[in-house]
């Protein structure tokens, strides 16, 4: 079964923890040429897309400290309840759905090596 069948229409966001959100946002913009997606800005989050890769993004998450290897790769889905249910039916242990503010809902799960992955549903706009 493909990801599209599991998650519906989706995009992919990788979360990176940073200790200085504004400085990091400027670095990703100026050094890597990523495009800010300001509609997703919150006090603790900045998101950037790749100019030539549709539906793939890097999210910068403000954190008190940065631990290498603490990246969470996230599947952005239209219906987090259905995506979570699909994974659960396949034997994947998926955490509860949490509203993290601004209408964003998250749920996490791990692969067989313990790598943290996530589901994310953005607010309807």
Backbone as ProteinMPNN parsed JSONL, in Angstrom:
{"seq_chain_A": "XXXXXXXXXXXXXXXXXXXXXXXXXXXXXXXXXXXXXXXXXXXXXXXXXXXXXXXXXXXXXXXXXXXXXXXXXXXXXXXXXXXXXXXXXXXXXXXXXXXXXXXXXXXXXXXXXXXXXXXXXXXXX", "coords_chain_A": {"N_chain_A": [[0.844, -1.177, 0.0], [0.572, 2.218, -0.812], [1.871, 5.39, 0.394], [0.045, 7.376, -0.219], [-2.361, 5.952, -0.222], [-2.468, 5.247, 2.46], [-2.377, 7.69, 3.92], [-3.971, 9.497, 2.538], [-4.298, 12.481, 0.557], [-1.283, 14.152, 0.87], [1.44, 16.027, 2.371], [4.882, 16.604, 3.215], [6.674, 17.319, 6.127], [9.596, 18.161, 7.802], [10.699, 18.488, 11.084], [12.871, 20.651, 12.751], [14.656, 21.354, 15.648], [15.561, 24.491, 17.029], [17.527, 27.02, 18.666], [17.461, 29.772, 18.412], [15.064, 31.279, 16.9], [14.575, 33.374, 15.0], [17.165, 33.982, 13.977], [17.87, 31.482, 12.938], [15.833, 31.137, 11.05], [16.476, 33.178, 9.241], [18.971, 32.196, 8.373], [18.261, 29.753, 7.036], [16.762, 30.83, 5.009], [18.526, 32.683, 3.691], [20.961, 31.265, 3.266], [20.272, 28.702, 2.282], [18.32, 29.203, 0.483], [15.617, 28.716, 0.886], [12.038, 29.062, 0.905], [10.071, 31.183, 2.821], [7.094, 30.182, 4.497], [4.875, 31.983, 5.511], [2.243, 31.849, 6.428], [2.116, 29.806, 8.214], [3.49, 30.645, 10.419], [4.155, 30.878, 13.887], [4.604, 31.925, 17.316], [6.579, 30.1, 18.029], [7.4, 28.698, 15.79], [8.588, 28.388, 12.458], [8.153, 27.924, 9.016], [9.431, 26.508, 6.012], [9.48, 26.192, 2.475], [10.69, 24.25, -0.316], [11.869, 25.613, -3.3], [11.652, 24.1, -5.729], [10.503, 21.677, -5.069], [7.549, 20.409, -4.671], [5.173, 20.388, -1.975], [6.82, 19.671, 0.167], [8.555, 20.391, 3.115], [10.551, 22.236, 5.54], [10.362, 22.642, 8.967], [11.033, 24.943, 11.495], [11.485, 24.7, 14.878], [11.188, 26.36, 17.882], [13.261, 25.837, 20.629], [14.457, 25.173, 23.949], [16.845, 23.855, 24.11], [18.995, 22.056, 21.883], [19.063, 18.868, 20.696], [21.042, 16.756, 18.922], [19.774, 14.541, 16.446], [17.147, 14.696, 17.165], [15.102, 15.088, 15.393], [11.874, 15.259, 13.902], [10.079, 13.727, 11.494], [7.306, 14.545, 9.576], [4.112, 13.682, 8.397], [1.888, 15.559, 6.637], [-1.499, 15.682, 6.727], [-4.887, 15.561, 5.438], [-6.932, 14.579, 6.999], [-6.53, 13.78, 10.087], [-7.603, 11.994, 11.922], [-8.546, 9.849, 10.355], [-6.115, 9.059, 9.145], [-4.616, 8.311, 11.392], [-6.2, 6.19, 12.307], [-5.934, 4.409, 10.151], [-3.212, 3.711, 10.366], [-3.233, 2.531, 12.925], [-4.863, 0.308, 12.455], [-3.092, -1.18, 11.017], [-1.41, -2.132, 12.876], [0.319, -0.302, 14.034], [1.469, 1.534, 16.758], [0.065, 4.396, 17.748], [0.236, 7.646, 19.057], [-1.964, 9.792, 21.046], [-4.148, 12.264, 19.551], [-3.253, 15.6, 19.54], [-4.068, 18.987, 20.128], [-2.106, 21.592, 19.245], [-2.254, 24.296, 19.165], [-3.29, 27.227, 17.311], [-4.965, 25.794, 15.651], [-3.64, 23.559, 14.733], [-3.158, 20.091, 14.667], [-1.55, 17.298, 16.114], [-0.023, 14.037, 16.07], [1.974, 11.342, 17.164], [4.2, 8.635, 16.231], [6.296, 5.683, 16.162], [8.917, 4.226, 14.171], [10.212, 0.921, 13.386], [12.762, 1.067, 14.388], [12.643, 2.906, 16.352], [12.611, 5.54, 15.54], [11.161, 8.718, 15.593], [8.124, 9.652, 14.179], [5.573, 11.698, 12.666], [2.094, 12.708, 12.47], [0.28, 15.342, 11.06], [-2.279, 17.721, 11.067], [-3.326, 20.553, 9.498], [-5.037, 23.695, 10.192], [-8.308, 24.286, 8.822], [-8.45, 26.343, 6.005]], "CA_chain_A": [[0.0, 0.0, 0.0], [1.375, 3.427, -0.911], [1.577, 6.42, 1.39], [-1.186, 8.069, -0.595], [-3.473, 5.145, 0.252], [-2.486, 5.261, 3.919], [-2.586, 9.013, 4.498], [-4.742, 10.39, 1.688], [-3.422, 13.491, -0.041], [-0.391, 14.555, 1.944], [2.737, 16.634, 2.12], [5.848, 16.109, 4.182], [7.381, 18.368, 6.853], [10.587, 17.717, 8.766], [10.856, 19.465, 12.174], [14.206, 20.822, 13.302], [14.703, 22.226, 16.813], [16.542, 25.569, 16.984], [17.499, 27.819, 19.892], [17.192, 31.159, 18.055], [14.154, 31.109, 15.773], [14.753, 34.394, 13.965], [18.479, 33.796, 13.34], [17.808, 30.252, 12.151], [14.97, 31.396, 9.897], [17.268, 33.959, 8.286], [19.999, 31.317, 7.822], [17.645, 28.838, 6.07], [16.324, 31.64, 3.876], [19.635, 33.272, 2.942], [22.008, 30.302, 2.91], [19.758, 27.561, 1.534], [17.365, 29.67, -0.513], [14.277, 28.201, 1.128], [10.997, 30.081, 0.818], [9.239, 31.215, 4.029], [5.644, 29.98, 4.385], [4.483, 32.806, 6.653], [0.908, 31.518, 6.934], [2.272, 28.828, 9.294], [4.267, 31.237, 11.505], [3.639, 31.046, 15.24], [5.721, 32.404, 18.123], [7.626, 29.088, 18.205], [7.511, 27.885, 14.571], [8.72, 28.964, 11.127], [8.165, 26.838, 8.043], [10.021, 26.872, 4.725], [9.33, 25.221, 1.391], [11.761, 24.184, -1.302], [11.304, 26.199, -4.519], [11.388, 23.15, -6.815], [9.985, 20.407, -4.558], [6.221, 20.693, -4.121], [4.59, 19.685, -0.831], [7.879, 19.226, 1.078], [8.962, 21.577, 3.864], [11.3, 22.153, 6.783], [9.809, 23.485, 10.009], [11.95, 25.275, 12.581], [10.762, 24.69, 16.143], [11.946, 26.992, 18.953], [13.496, 24.923, 21.738], [15.452, 25.65, 24.908], [18.116, 23.207, 23.785], [18.938, 21.26, 20.667], [19.693, 17.555, 20.805], [21.181, 16.123, 17.606], [18.981, 13.33, 16.317], [15.817, 14.946, 17.716], [14.258, 15.504, 14.281], [10.629, 14.529, 13.71], [9.55, 13.827, 10.134], [5.867, 14.602, 9.766], [3.216, 13.609, 7.252], [0.778, 16.491, 6.762], [-2.663, 14.993, 6.178], [-6.151, 16.305, 5.475], [-7.806, 14.016, 8.032], [-5.633, 13.107, 11.023], [-8.318, 10.887, 12.548], [-8.531, 8.731, 9.403], [-4.731, 8.605, 8.988], [-4.261, 7.606, 12.627], [-6.945, 4.934, 12.308], [-5.316, 3.543, 9.148], [-1.971, 3.179, 10.95], [-3.609, 1.657, 14.04], [-5.36, -0.931, 11.865], [-1.932, -1.922, 10.509], [-0.61, -2.546, 14.016], [1.226, 0.749, 14.486], [1.056, 2.201, 17.988], [0.045, 5.83, 17.462], [-0.146, 8.439, 20.215], [-3.217, 10.544, 20.931], [-4.142, 13.494, 18.762], [-3.128, 16.755, 20.418], [-4.163, 20.316, 19.529], [-0.931, 22.332, 19.717], [-2.501, 25.72, 19.005], [-3.518, 27.751, 15.967], [-5.713, 24.818, 14.881], [-2.788, 22.457, 14.281], [-3.272, 18.865, 15.45], [-0.412, 16.396, 15.925], [0.017, 12.718, 16.689], [3.27, 10.761, 16.832], [4.39, 7.191, 16.262], [7.696, 5.328, 15.926], [9.181, 3.121, 13.264], [10.724, -0.257, 14.087], [14.031, 1.411, 15.034], [12.401, 3.915, 17.368], [12.618, 6.897, 14.983], [9.885, 9.38, 15.804], [7.43, 10.19, 13.014], [4.365, 12.374, 13.101], [0.974, 13.097, 11.627], [-0.095, 16.737, 11.34], [-3.389, 18.282, 10.311], [-3.374, 22.003, 9.602], [-6.407, 24.194, 10.289], [-8.989, 24.554, 7.558], [-8.3, 27.756, 5.645]], "C_chain_A": [[0.894, 1.247, 0.0], [1.006, 4.407, 0.206], [0.284, 7.144, 1.055], [-2.402, 7.28, -0.121], [-3.586, 5.185, 1.77], [-2.922, 6.611, 4.467], [-3.511, 9.916, 3.699], [-3.782, 11.359, 1.025], [-2.563, 14.083, 1.071], [0.753, 15.408, 1.43], [3.644, 16.183, 3.252], [6.592, 17.284, 4.797], [8.348, 17.719, 7.83], [10.79, 18.83, 9.783], [12.298, 19.465, 12.649], [14.132, 21.764, 14.498], [15.829, 23.239, 16.648], [16.433, 26.388, 18.264], [17.25, 29.307, 19.635], [16.379, 31.134, 16.77], [14.417, 32.118, 14.653], [16.087, 34.232, 13.236], [18.477, 32.55, 12.456], [16.958, 30.442, 10.9], [15.725, 32.182, 8.831], [18.324, 33.09, 7.615], [19.401, 30.399, 6.747], [17.182, 29.581, 4.82], [17.519, 32.097, 3.042], [20.675, 32.259, 2.469], [21.507, 29.169, 2.026], [18.737, 27.949, 0.467], [15.961, 29.125, -0.339], [13.282, 29.358, 1.203], [10.137, 30.054, 2.086], [7.768, 30.989, 3.686], [5.007, 30.668, 5.592], [3.107, 32.471, 7.205], [0.972, 30.505, 8.068], [3.044, 29.389, 10.489], [3.478, 31.267, 12.812], [4.808, 31.591, 16.057], [6.869, 31.397, 18.262], [7.888, 28.262, 16.941], [7.674, 28.763, 13.329], [8.825, 27.799, 10.159], [8.655, 27.355, 6.701], [9.784, 25.781, 3.703], [10.563, 25.292, 0.491], [11.189, 24.683, -2.625], [10.906, 25.178, -5.58], [10.86, 21.798, -6.352], [8.617, 20.676, -3.932], [5.875, 19.801, -2.932], [5.626, 19.066, 0.103], [8.414, 20.457, 1.789], [9.836, 21.217, 5.053], [10.654, 23.123, 7.758], [10.841, 23.7, 11.1], [11.134, 25.46, 13.846], [11.649, 25.282, 17.238], [12.03, 26.058, 20.151], [14.539, 25.515, 22.669], [16.824, 25.054, 24.645], [17.91, 22.348, 22.544], [19.726, 19.979, 20.893], [19.815, 16.969, 19.41], [20.41, 14.805, 17.578], [17.56, 13.475, 16.821], [14.84, 15.428, 16.643], [13.005, 14.638, 14.218], [10.167, 14.777, 12.276], [8.05, 13.63, 10.203], [5.116, 14.534, 8.443], [2.057, 14.554, 7.502], [-0.404, 15.89, 6.012], [-3.902, 15.876, 6.257], [-7.048, 15.848, 6.612], [-6.951, 13.176, 8.991], [-6.308, 11.919, 11.702], [-8.275, 9.663, 11.64], [-7.115, 8.177, 9.228], [-4.282, 7.817, 10.209], [-4.934, 6.238, 12.673], [-6.327, 3.937, 11.318], [-4.035, 2.917, 9.683], [-2.28, 2.186, 12.072], [-4.082, 0.299, 13.524], [-4.23, -1.806, 11.312], [-0.986, -2.319, 11.632], [0.396, -1.535, 14.51], [0.652, 1.394, 15.736], [1.194, 3.709, 17.786], [-0.456, 6.57, 18.694], [-1.449, 9.182, 19.991], [-3.037, 11.78, 20.055], [-4.176, 14.669, 19.727], [-3.268, 18.041, 19.619], [-3.025, 21.148, 20.107], [-1.068, 23.84, 19.518], [-2.631, 26.107, 17.542], [-4.22, 26.739, 15.069], [-4.907, 23.647, 14.357], [-2.947, 21.277, 15.23], [-2.115, 17.937, 15.093], [-0.652, 15.062, 16.611], [1.336, 12.086, 16.266], [3.249, 9.239, 16.927], [5.855, 6.918, 15.938], [7.792, 4.218, 14.897], [9.815, 1.973, 14.054], [12.07, -0.02, 14.756], [13.873, 2.475, 16.107], [12.483, 5.339, 16.863], [11.217, 7.49, 15.098], [9.368, 9.971, 14.495], [6.14, 10.836, 13.494], [3.319, 12.484, 12.016], [0.622, 14.519, 12.027], [-1.263, 17.113, 10.457], [-3.404, 19.774, 10.564], [-4.823, 22.47, 9.719], [-7.011, 24.369, 8.891], [-8.846, 26.031, 7.245], [-8.925, 28.056, 4.307]], "O_chain_A": [[1.871, 1.305, 0.746], [-0.024, 4.269, 0.865], [-0.487, 7.487, 1.95], [-3.378, 7.874, 0.337], [-4.693, 5.16, 2.307], [-3.746, 6.673, 5.38], [-3.812, 11.02, 4.153], [-2.584, 11.089, 0.938], [-3.089, 14.476, 2.113], [1.0, 15.498, 0.227], [3.211, 15.457, 4.147], [7.087, 18.152, 4.077], [7.967, 16.832, 8.594], [11.026, 19.98, 9.411], [12.876, 18.411, 12.917], [13.597, 22.866, 14.377], [16.918, 22.897, 16.186], [15.368, 26.445, 18.877], [16.865, 30.03, 20.554], [16.932, 30.986, 15.68], [14.472, 31.742, 13.483], [16.136, 34.332, 12.01], [19.021, 32.567, 11.352], [17.315, 29.968, 9.821], [15.618, 31.877, 7.643], [18.556, 33.224, 6.414], [19.968, 30.277, 5.661], [17.207, 29.038, 3.716], [17.528, 31.921, 1.824], [21.212, 32.397, 1.37], [22.216, 28.719, 1.126], [18.339, 27.121, -0.353], [15.191, 29.072, -1.298], [13.648, 30.488, 1.526], [9.537, 29.026, 2.4], [7.259, 31.536, 2.707], [4.647, 30.015, 6.571], [2.828, 32.787, 8.362], [0.002, 30.348, 8.81], [3.236, 28.681, 11.477], [2.301, 31.629, 12.842], [5.913, 31.706, 15.527], [7.997, 31.78, 18.572], [8.54, 27.22, 17.021], [6.975, 29.764, 13.175], [9.499, 26.807, 10.438], [8.348, 28.477, 6.297], [9.873, 24.594, 4.014], [11.35, 26.238, 0.532], [10.125, 24.223, -3.038], [9.906, 25.379, -6.269], [10.774, 20.865, -7.15], [8.536, 21.122, -2.787], [6.236, 18.625, -2.889], [5.354, 18.058, 0.756], [8.701, 21.465, 1.144], [9.868, 20.075, 5.511], [10.423, 24.285, 7.425], [11.455, 22.745, 11.575], [10.208, 26.271, 13.889], [12.738, 24.771, 17.497], [11.017, 25.551, 20.633], [15.406, 26.273, 22.235], [17.846, 25.68, 24.927], [16.788, 21.968, 22.21], [20.907, 20.012, 21.239], [18.799, 16.705, 18.767], [20.395, 14.056, 18.555], [16.831, 12.487, 16.902], [13.859, 16.103, 16.955], [13.065, 13.431, 14.451], [9.897, 15.916, 11.895], [7.569, 12.672, 10.808], [5.447, 15.24, 7.49], [1.316, 14.382, 8.47], [-0.321, 15.621, 4.813], [-3.956, 16.82, 7.046], [-7.838, 16.634, 7.135], [-6.686, 12.002, 8.729], [-5.641, 10.935, 12.022], [-7.997, 8.557, 12.105], [-6.931, 6.962, 9.168], [-3.64, 6.775, 10.078], [-4.305, 5.245, 13.037], [-6.214, 2.75, 11.625], [-3.793, 1.727, 9.48], [-1.66, 1.126, 12.157], [-3.741, -0.738, 14.092], [-4.39, -3.017, 11.159], [0.121, -2.791, 11.371], [1.251, -1.872, 15.33], [-0.524, 1.758, 15.766], [2.303, 4.23, 17.667], [-1.45, 6.175, 19.304], [-1.979, 9.202, 18.88], [-1.925, 12.266, 19.851], [-5.021, 14.729, 20.621], [-2.662, 18.182, 18.557], [-2.977, 21.386, 21.314], [-0.097, 24.577, 19.687], [-2.146, 25.408, 16.652], [-4.088, 26.811, 13.847], [-5.433, 22.821, 13.611], [-2.881, 21.439, 16.448], [-1.746, 17.804, 13.926], [-1.384, 14.97, 17.597], [1.774, 12.273, 15.131], [2.408, 8.644, 17.602], [6.573, 7.812, 15.493], [6.893, 3.389, 14.758], [9.935, 2.061, 15.276], [12.486, -0.813, 15.601], [14.859, 2.902, 16.708], [12.43, 6.273, 17.663], [10.224, 6.853, 14.748], [10.081, 10.692, 13.798], [5.669, 10.556, 14.596], [3.604, 12.373, 10.824], [0.664, 14.861, 13.209], [-1.252, 16.863, 9.252], [-3.486, 20.215, 11.711], [-5.741, 21.722, 9.381], [-6.293, 24.573, 7.912], [-9.087, 26.88, 8.104], [-8.889, 29.199, 3.852]]}, "name": "protein", "num_of_chains": 1, "seq": "XXXXXXXXXXXXXXXXXXXXXXXXXXXXXXXXXXXXXXXXXXXXXXXXXXXXXXXXXXXXXXXXXXXXXXXXXXXXXXXXXXXXXXXXXXXXXXXXXXXXXXXXXXXXXXXXXXXXXXXXXXXXX"}
